[in-house]
Structure formats: structure tokens, C-alpha cells
PDB file of C-alpha atoms in Angstrom:
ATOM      1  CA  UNK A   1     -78.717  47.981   7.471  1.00 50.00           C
ATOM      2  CA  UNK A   2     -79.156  44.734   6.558  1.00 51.00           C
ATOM      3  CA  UNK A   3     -76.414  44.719   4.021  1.00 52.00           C
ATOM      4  CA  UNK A   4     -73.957  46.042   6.376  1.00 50.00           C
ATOM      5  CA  UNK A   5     -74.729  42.995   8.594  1.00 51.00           C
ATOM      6  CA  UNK A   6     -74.661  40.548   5.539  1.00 55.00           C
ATOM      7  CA  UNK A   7     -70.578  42.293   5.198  1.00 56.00           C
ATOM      8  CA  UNK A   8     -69.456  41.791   8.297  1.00 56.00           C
ATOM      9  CA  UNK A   9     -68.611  38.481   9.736  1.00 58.00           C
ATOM     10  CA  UNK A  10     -70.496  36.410  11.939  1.00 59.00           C
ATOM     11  CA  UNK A  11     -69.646  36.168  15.991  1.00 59.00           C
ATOM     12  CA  UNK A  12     -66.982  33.242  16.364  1.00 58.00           C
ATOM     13  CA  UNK A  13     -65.841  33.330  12.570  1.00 56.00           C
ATOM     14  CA  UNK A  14     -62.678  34.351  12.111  1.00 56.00           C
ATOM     15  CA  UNK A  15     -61.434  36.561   9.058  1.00 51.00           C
ATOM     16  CA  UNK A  16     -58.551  34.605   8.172  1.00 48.00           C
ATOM     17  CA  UNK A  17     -60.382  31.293   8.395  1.00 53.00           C
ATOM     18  CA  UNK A  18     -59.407  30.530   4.377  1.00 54.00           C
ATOM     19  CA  UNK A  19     -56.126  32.053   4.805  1.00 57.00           C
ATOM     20  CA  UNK A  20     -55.556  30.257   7.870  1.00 62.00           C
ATOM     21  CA  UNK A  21     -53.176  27.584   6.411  1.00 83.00           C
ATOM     22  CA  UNK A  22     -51.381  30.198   4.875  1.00 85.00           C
ATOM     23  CA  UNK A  23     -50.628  31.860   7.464  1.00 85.00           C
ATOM     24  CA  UNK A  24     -49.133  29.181   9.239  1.00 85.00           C
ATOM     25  CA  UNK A  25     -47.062  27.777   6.797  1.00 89.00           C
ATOM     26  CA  UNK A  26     -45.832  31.677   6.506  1.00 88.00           C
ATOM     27  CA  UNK A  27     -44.889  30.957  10.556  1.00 89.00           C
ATOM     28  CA  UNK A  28     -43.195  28.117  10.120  1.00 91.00           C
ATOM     29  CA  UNK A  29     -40.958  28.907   7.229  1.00 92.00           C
ATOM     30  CA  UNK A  30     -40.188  32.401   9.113  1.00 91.00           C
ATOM     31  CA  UNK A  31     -38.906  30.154  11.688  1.00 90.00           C
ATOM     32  CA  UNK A  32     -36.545  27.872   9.770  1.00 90.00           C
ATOM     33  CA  UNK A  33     -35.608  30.674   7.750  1.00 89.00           C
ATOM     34  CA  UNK A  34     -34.483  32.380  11.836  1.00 89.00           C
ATOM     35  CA  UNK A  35     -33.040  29.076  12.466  1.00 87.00           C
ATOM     36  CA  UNK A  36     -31.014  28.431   9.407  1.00 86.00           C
ATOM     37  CA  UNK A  37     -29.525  31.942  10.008  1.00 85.00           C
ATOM     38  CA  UNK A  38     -28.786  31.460  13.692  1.00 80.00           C
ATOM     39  CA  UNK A  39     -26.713  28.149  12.799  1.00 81.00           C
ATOM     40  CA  UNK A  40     -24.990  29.153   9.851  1.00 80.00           C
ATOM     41  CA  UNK A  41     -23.697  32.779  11.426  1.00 75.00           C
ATOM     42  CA  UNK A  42     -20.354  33.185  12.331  1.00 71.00           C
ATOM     43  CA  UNK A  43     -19.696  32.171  16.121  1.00 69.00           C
ATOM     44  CA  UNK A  44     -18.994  35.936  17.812  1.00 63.00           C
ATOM     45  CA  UNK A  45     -16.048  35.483  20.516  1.00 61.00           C
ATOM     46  CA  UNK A  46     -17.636  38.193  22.513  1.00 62.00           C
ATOM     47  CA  UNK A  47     -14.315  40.089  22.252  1.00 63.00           C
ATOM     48  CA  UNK A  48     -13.654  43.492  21.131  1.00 61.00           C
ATOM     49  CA  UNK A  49     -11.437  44.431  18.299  1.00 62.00           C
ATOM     50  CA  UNK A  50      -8.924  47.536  19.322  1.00 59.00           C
ATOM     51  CA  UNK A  51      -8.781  49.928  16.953  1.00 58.00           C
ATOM     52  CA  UNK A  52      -5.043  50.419  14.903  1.00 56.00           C
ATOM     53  CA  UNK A  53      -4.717  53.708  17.418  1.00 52.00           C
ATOM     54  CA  UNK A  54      -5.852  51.891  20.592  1.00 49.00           C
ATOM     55  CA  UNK A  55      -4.007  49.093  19.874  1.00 49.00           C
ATOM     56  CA  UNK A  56      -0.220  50.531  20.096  1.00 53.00           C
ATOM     57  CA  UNK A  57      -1.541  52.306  23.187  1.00 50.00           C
ATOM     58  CA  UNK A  58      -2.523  48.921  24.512  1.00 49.00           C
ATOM     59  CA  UNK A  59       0.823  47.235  23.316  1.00 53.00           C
ATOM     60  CA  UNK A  60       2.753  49.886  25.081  1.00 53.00           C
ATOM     61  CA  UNK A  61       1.130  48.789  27.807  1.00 51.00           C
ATOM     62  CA  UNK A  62       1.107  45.521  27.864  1.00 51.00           C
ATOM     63  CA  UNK A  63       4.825  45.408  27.514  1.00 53.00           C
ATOM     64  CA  UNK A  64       5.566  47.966  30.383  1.00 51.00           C
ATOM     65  CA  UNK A  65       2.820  45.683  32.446  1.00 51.00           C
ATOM     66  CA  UNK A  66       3.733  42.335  31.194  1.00 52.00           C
ATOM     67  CA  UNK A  67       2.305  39.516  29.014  1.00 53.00           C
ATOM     68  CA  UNK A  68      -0.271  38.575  31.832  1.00 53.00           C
ATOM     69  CA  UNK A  69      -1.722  41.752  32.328  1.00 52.00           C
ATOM     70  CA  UNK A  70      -5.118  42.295  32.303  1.00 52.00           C
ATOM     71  CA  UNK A  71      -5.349  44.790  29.838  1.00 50.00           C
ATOM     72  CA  UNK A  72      -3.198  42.404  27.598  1.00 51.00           C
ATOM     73  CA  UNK A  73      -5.469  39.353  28.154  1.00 51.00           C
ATOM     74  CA  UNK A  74      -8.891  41.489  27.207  1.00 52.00           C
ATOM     75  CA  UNK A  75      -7.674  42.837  23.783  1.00 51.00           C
ATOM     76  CA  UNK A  76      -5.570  39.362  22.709  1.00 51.00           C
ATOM     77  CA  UNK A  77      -6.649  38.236  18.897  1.00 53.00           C
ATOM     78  CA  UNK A  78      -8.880  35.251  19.434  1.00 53.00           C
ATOM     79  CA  UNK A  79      -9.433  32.991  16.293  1.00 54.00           C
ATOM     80  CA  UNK A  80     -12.670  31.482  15.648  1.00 52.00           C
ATOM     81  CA  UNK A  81     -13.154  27.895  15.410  1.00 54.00           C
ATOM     82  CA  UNK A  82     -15.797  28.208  12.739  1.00 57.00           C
ATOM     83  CA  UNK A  83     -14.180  31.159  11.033  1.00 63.00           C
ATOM     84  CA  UNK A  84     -12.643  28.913   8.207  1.00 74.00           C
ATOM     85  CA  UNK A  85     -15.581  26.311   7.775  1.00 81.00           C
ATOM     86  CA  UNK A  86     -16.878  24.898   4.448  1.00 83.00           C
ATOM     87  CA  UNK A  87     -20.749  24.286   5.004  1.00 82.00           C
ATOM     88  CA  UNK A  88     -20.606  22.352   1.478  1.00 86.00           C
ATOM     89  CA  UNK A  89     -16.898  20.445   2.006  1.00 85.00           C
ATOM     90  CA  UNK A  90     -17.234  16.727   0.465  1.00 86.00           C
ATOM     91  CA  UNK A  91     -16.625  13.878   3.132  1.00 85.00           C
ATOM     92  CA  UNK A  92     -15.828   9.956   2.457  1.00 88.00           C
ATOM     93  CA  UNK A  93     -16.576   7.552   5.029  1.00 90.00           C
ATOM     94  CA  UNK A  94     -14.085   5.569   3.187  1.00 92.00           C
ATOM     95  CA  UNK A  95     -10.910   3.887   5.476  1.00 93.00           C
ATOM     96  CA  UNK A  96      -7.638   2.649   3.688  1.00 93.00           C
ATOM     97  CA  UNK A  97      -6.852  -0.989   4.188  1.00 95.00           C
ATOM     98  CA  UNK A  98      -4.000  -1.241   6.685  1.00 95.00           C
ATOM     99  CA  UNK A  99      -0.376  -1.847   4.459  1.00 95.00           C
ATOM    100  CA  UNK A 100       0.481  -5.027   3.414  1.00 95.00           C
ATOM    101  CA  UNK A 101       2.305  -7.222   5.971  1.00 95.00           C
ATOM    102  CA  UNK A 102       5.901  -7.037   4.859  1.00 95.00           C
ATOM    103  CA  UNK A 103       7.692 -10.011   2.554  1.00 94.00           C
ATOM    104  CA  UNK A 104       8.978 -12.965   4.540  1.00 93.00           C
ATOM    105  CA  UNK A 105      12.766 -12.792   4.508  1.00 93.00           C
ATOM    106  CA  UNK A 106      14.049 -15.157   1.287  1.00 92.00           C
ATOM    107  CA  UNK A 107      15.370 -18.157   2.437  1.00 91.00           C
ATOM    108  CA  UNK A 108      19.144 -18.813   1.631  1.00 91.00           C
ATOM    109  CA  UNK A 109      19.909 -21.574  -0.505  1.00 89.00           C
ATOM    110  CA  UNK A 110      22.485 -24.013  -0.542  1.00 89.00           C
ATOM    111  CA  UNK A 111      24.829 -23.362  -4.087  1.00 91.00           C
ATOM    112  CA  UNK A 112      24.626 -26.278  -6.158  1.00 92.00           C
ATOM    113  CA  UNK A 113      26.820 -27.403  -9.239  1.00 92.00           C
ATOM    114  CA  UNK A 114      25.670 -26.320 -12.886  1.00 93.00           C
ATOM    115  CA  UNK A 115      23.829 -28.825 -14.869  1.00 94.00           C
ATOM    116  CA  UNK A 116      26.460 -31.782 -16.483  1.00 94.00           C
ATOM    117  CA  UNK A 117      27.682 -29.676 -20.015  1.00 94.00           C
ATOM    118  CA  UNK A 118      29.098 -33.023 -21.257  1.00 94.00           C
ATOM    119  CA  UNK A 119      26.745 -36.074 -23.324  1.00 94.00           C
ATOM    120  CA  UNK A 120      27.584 -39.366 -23.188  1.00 93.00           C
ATOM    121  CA  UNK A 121      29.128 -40.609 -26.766  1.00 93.00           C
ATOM    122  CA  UNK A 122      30.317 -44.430 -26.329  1.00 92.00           C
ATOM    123  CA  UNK A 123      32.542 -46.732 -24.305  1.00 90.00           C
ATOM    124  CA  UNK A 124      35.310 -48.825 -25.510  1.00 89.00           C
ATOM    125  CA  UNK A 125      37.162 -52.003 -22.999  1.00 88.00           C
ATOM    126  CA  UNK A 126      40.523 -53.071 -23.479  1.00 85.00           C
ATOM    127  CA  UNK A 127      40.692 -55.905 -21.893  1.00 86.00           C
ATOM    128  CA  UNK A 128      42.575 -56.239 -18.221  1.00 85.00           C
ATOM    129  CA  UNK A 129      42.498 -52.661 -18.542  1.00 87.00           C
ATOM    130  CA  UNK A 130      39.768 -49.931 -17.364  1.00 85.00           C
ATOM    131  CA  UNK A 131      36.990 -48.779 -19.558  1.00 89.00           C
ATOM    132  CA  UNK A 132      37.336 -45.578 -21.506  1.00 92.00           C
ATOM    133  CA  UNK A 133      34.305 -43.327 -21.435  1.00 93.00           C
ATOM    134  CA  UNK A 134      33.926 -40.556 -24.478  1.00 94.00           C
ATOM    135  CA  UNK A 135      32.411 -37.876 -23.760  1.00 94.00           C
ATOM    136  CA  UNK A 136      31.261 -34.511 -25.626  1.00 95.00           C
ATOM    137  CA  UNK A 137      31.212 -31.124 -25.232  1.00 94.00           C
ATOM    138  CA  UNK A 138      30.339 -28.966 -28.171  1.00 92.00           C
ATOM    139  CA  UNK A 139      33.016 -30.005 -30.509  1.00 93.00           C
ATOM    140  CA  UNK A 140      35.719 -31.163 -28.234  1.00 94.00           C
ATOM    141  CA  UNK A 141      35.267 -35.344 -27.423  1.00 95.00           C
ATOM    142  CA  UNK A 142      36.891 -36.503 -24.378  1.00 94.00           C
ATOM    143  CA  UNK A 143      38.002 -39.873 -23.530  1.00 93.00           C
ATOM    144  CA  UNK A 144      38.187 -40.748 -19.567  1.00 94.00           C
ATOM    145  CA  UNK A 145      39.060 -43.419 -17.354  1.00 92.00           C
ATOM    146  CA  UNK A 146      37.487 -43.416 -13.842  1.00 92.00           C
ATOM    147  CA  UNK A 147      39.733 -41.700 -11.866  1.00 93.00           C
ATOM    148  CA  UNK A 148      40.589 -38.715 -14.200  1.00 95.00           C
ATOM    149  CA  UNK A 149      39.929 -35.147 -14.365  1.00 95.00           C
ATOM    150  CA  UNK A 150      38.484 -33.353 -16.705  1.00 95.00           C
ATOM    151  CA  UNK A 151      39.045 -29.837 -17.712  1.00 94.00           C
ATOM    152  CA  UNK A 152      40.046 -29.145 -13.719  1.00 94.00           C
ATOM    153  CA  UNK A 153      36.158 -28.896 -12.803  1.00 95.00           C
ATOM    154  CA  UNK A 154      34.639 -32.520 -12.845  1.00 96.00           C
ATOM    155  CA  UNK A 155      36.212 -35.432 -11.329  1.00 96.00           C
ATOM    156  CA  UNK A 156      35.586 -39.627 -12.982  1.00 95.00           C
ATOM    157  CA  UNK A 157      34.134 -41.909 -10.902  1.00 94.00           C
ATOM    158  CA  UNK A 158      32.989 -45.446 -11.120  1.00 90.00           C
ATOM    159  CA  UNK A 159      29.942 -46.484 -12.870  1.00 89.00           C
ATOM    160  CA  UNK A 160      26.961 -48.348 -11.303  1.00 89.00           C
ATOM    161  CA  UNK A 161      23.740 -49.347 -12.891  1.00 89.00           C
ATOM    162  CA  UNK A 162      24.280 -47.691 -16.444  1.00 90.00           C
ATOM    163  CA  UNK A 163      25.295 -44.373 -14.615  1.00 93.00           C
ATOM    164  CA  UNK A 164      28.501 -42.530 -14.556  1.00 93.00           C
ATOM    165  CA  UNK A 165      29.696 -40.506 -11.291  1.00 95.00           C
ATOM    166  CA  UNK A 166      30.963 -36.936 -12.390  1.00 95.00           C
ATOM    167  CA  UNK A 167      32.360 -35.065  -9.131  1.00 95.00           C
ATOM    168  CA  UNK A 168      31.957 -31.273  -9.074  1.00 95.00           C
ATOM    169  CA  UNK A 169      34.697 -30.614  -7.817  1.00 95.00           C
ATOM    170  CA  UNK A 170      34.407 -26.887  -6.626  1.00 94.00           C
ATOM    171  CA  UNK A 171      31.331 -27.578  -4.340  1.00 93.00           C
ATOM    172  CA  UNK A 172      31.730 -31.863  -3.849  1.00 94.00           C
ATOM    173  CA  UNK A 173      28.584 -32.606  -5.278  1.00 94.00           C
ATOM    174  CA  UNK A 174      28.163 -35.832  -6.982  1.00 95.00           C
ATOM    175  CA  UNK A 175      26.372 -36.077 -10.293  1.00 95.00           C
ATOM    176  CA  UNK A 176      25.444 -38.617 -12.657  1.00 93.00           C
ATOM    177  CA  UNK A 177      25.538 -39.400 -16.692  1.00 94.00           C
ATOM    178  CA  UNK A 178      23.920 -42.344 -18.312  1.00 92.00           C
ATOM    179  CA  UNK A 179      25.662 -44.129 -20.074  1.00 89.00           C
ATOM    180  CA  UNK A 180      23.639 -46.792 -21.254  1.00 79.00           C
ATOM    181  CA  UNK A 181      22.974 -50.299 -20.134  1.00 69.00           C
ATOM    182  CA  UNK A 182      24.630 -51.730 -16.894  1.00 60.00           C
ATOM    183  CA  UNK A 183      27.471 -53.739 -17.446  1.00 51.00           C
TER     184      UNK A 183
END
């Protein structure tokens, strides 16, 4: 009898006292499993389906009834919100920088003449008479006298300190040539 005492466990000690910790963490994995399952199931719109045969019974009568009706209203196709979501979708917390601000409107200039196309080649004074200026462009050598016109575009002028006034004469503008040193 003795032996049979020795087997069975002592008043207060409980069987499962090793597999005590096992037991729990059997519990609590139970429960997330439970939990886990509750939030990822599909959200059930509490309504009722018709079948194909019930349905054009129910459309027959919603039409004679009209689009209000009760009967219409109960059986109505209801989407799910969560029907259609991805559990695993990829999100970016990224923003886009707002657009550039747009270019400042360009500013209108004035026209202005083209650079002088003629070079300064030598002077020669006759005297009582006015100076003659030669001048070259490419091949062709002008000689002018302040006053003239050359080639209908620039217009003589006087010279002052070693510089002689060419007139553009399409836009007015006054430019200059040296032509060595004052006289």
C-alpha cells in the first residue's frame, strides 16, 4: 500500500506543476492564433445573398413596388470595404516636393546695332580740306569724309579724342572706331 501512496501525488501538488509553463504558453498562443483570425477575416455585412431563383422573384418585385421598397432595400448587393484589401501592400511615407515655382517672365530688351564690321586703316589731310578716313571691310577699303554714308547703314561723324563717330543708322545708335592718336 505503501507504493500506491509513493504514486500518487501529494495533497496541494498539482500534476501539471512541470508542465505548467507549457501549458500556458499553449493558452496564450491559442489566443493570438483566435485573435489573428478574428482581425484578418473578411468583415460579414450581415446581409443575405438571394439565391439566382429568389432574386428575379425579388426584382419583379421591387420594380412593381418601387426602388424604395422594403423588400428592395433588404436584398440590395452591399460591397465590403475590406473585401479588396492587401494585408502585405508596400507603403512610402515619402511626399513629392511641391513643383518648381514657374520662370520669371524674360525681360525685353532694347535692339541694339551689330558690332562695327569696318577696321580702321589710315587717315590722309589735304589741307583746307576735311580729313579722309580709310576704312576696311574684308577686301573692299573705303575712304570717308565726316558727313558721308557708307554702304546706306552707317553714317560719318566727327572725330574727338582719337575716336571716330559711326551712326547706325537703322536704330540711331552712335558708335565709335579708334582711329589712333587725337589730333
Amino acid at each position: 500500500m505503501s507504493t500506491v501512496m509513493k504514486a500518487l501525488p501529494a495533497p496541494g501538488h498539482s500534476v501539471f506543476k512541470s508542465g505548467g509553463n507549457r501549458l500556458g504558453w499553449l493558452m496564450a498562443g491559442g489566443l493570438l492564433l483566435v485573435g489573428v483570425l478574428w482581425y484578418a477575416a473578411p468583415e460579414d455585412s450581415g446581409v443575405v445573398e438571394p439565391s439566382s431563383s429568389r432574386a428575379t422573384a425579388a426584382g419583379a418585385a421591387s420594380t412593381a413596388a418601387g426602388e424604395n421598397s422594403p423588400a428592395n432595400v433588404a436584398f440590395a448587393p452591399r460591397a465590403t470595404a475590406k473585401a479588396g484589401v492587401n494585408l502585405f501592400e508596400s507603403r512610402s511615407w515619402y511626399i513629392a516636393p511641391p513643383p518648381p515655382p514657374p520662370p520669371p517672365p524674360p525681360v525685353a530688351v532694347a535692339p541694339s546695332a551689330p558690332p562695327l564690321p569696318y577696321t580702321f586703316l589710315g587717315s590722309y589731310v589735304k589741307s583746307g580740306d576735311k580729313p579722309v578716313y580709310f576704312l576696311v571691310r574684308g577686301d573692299r577699303v573705303y575712304d570717308v569724309r565726316p558727313g558721308d554714308v557708307v554702304e546706306n547703314t552707317y553714317a560719318v561723324g566727327t572725330v574727338s579724342r582719337g575716336q571716330l563717330q559711326l551712326t547706325y543708322l537703322p536704330l540711331k545708335q552712335d558708335q565709335w572706331l579708334s582711329v589712333g592718336s587725337p589730333q
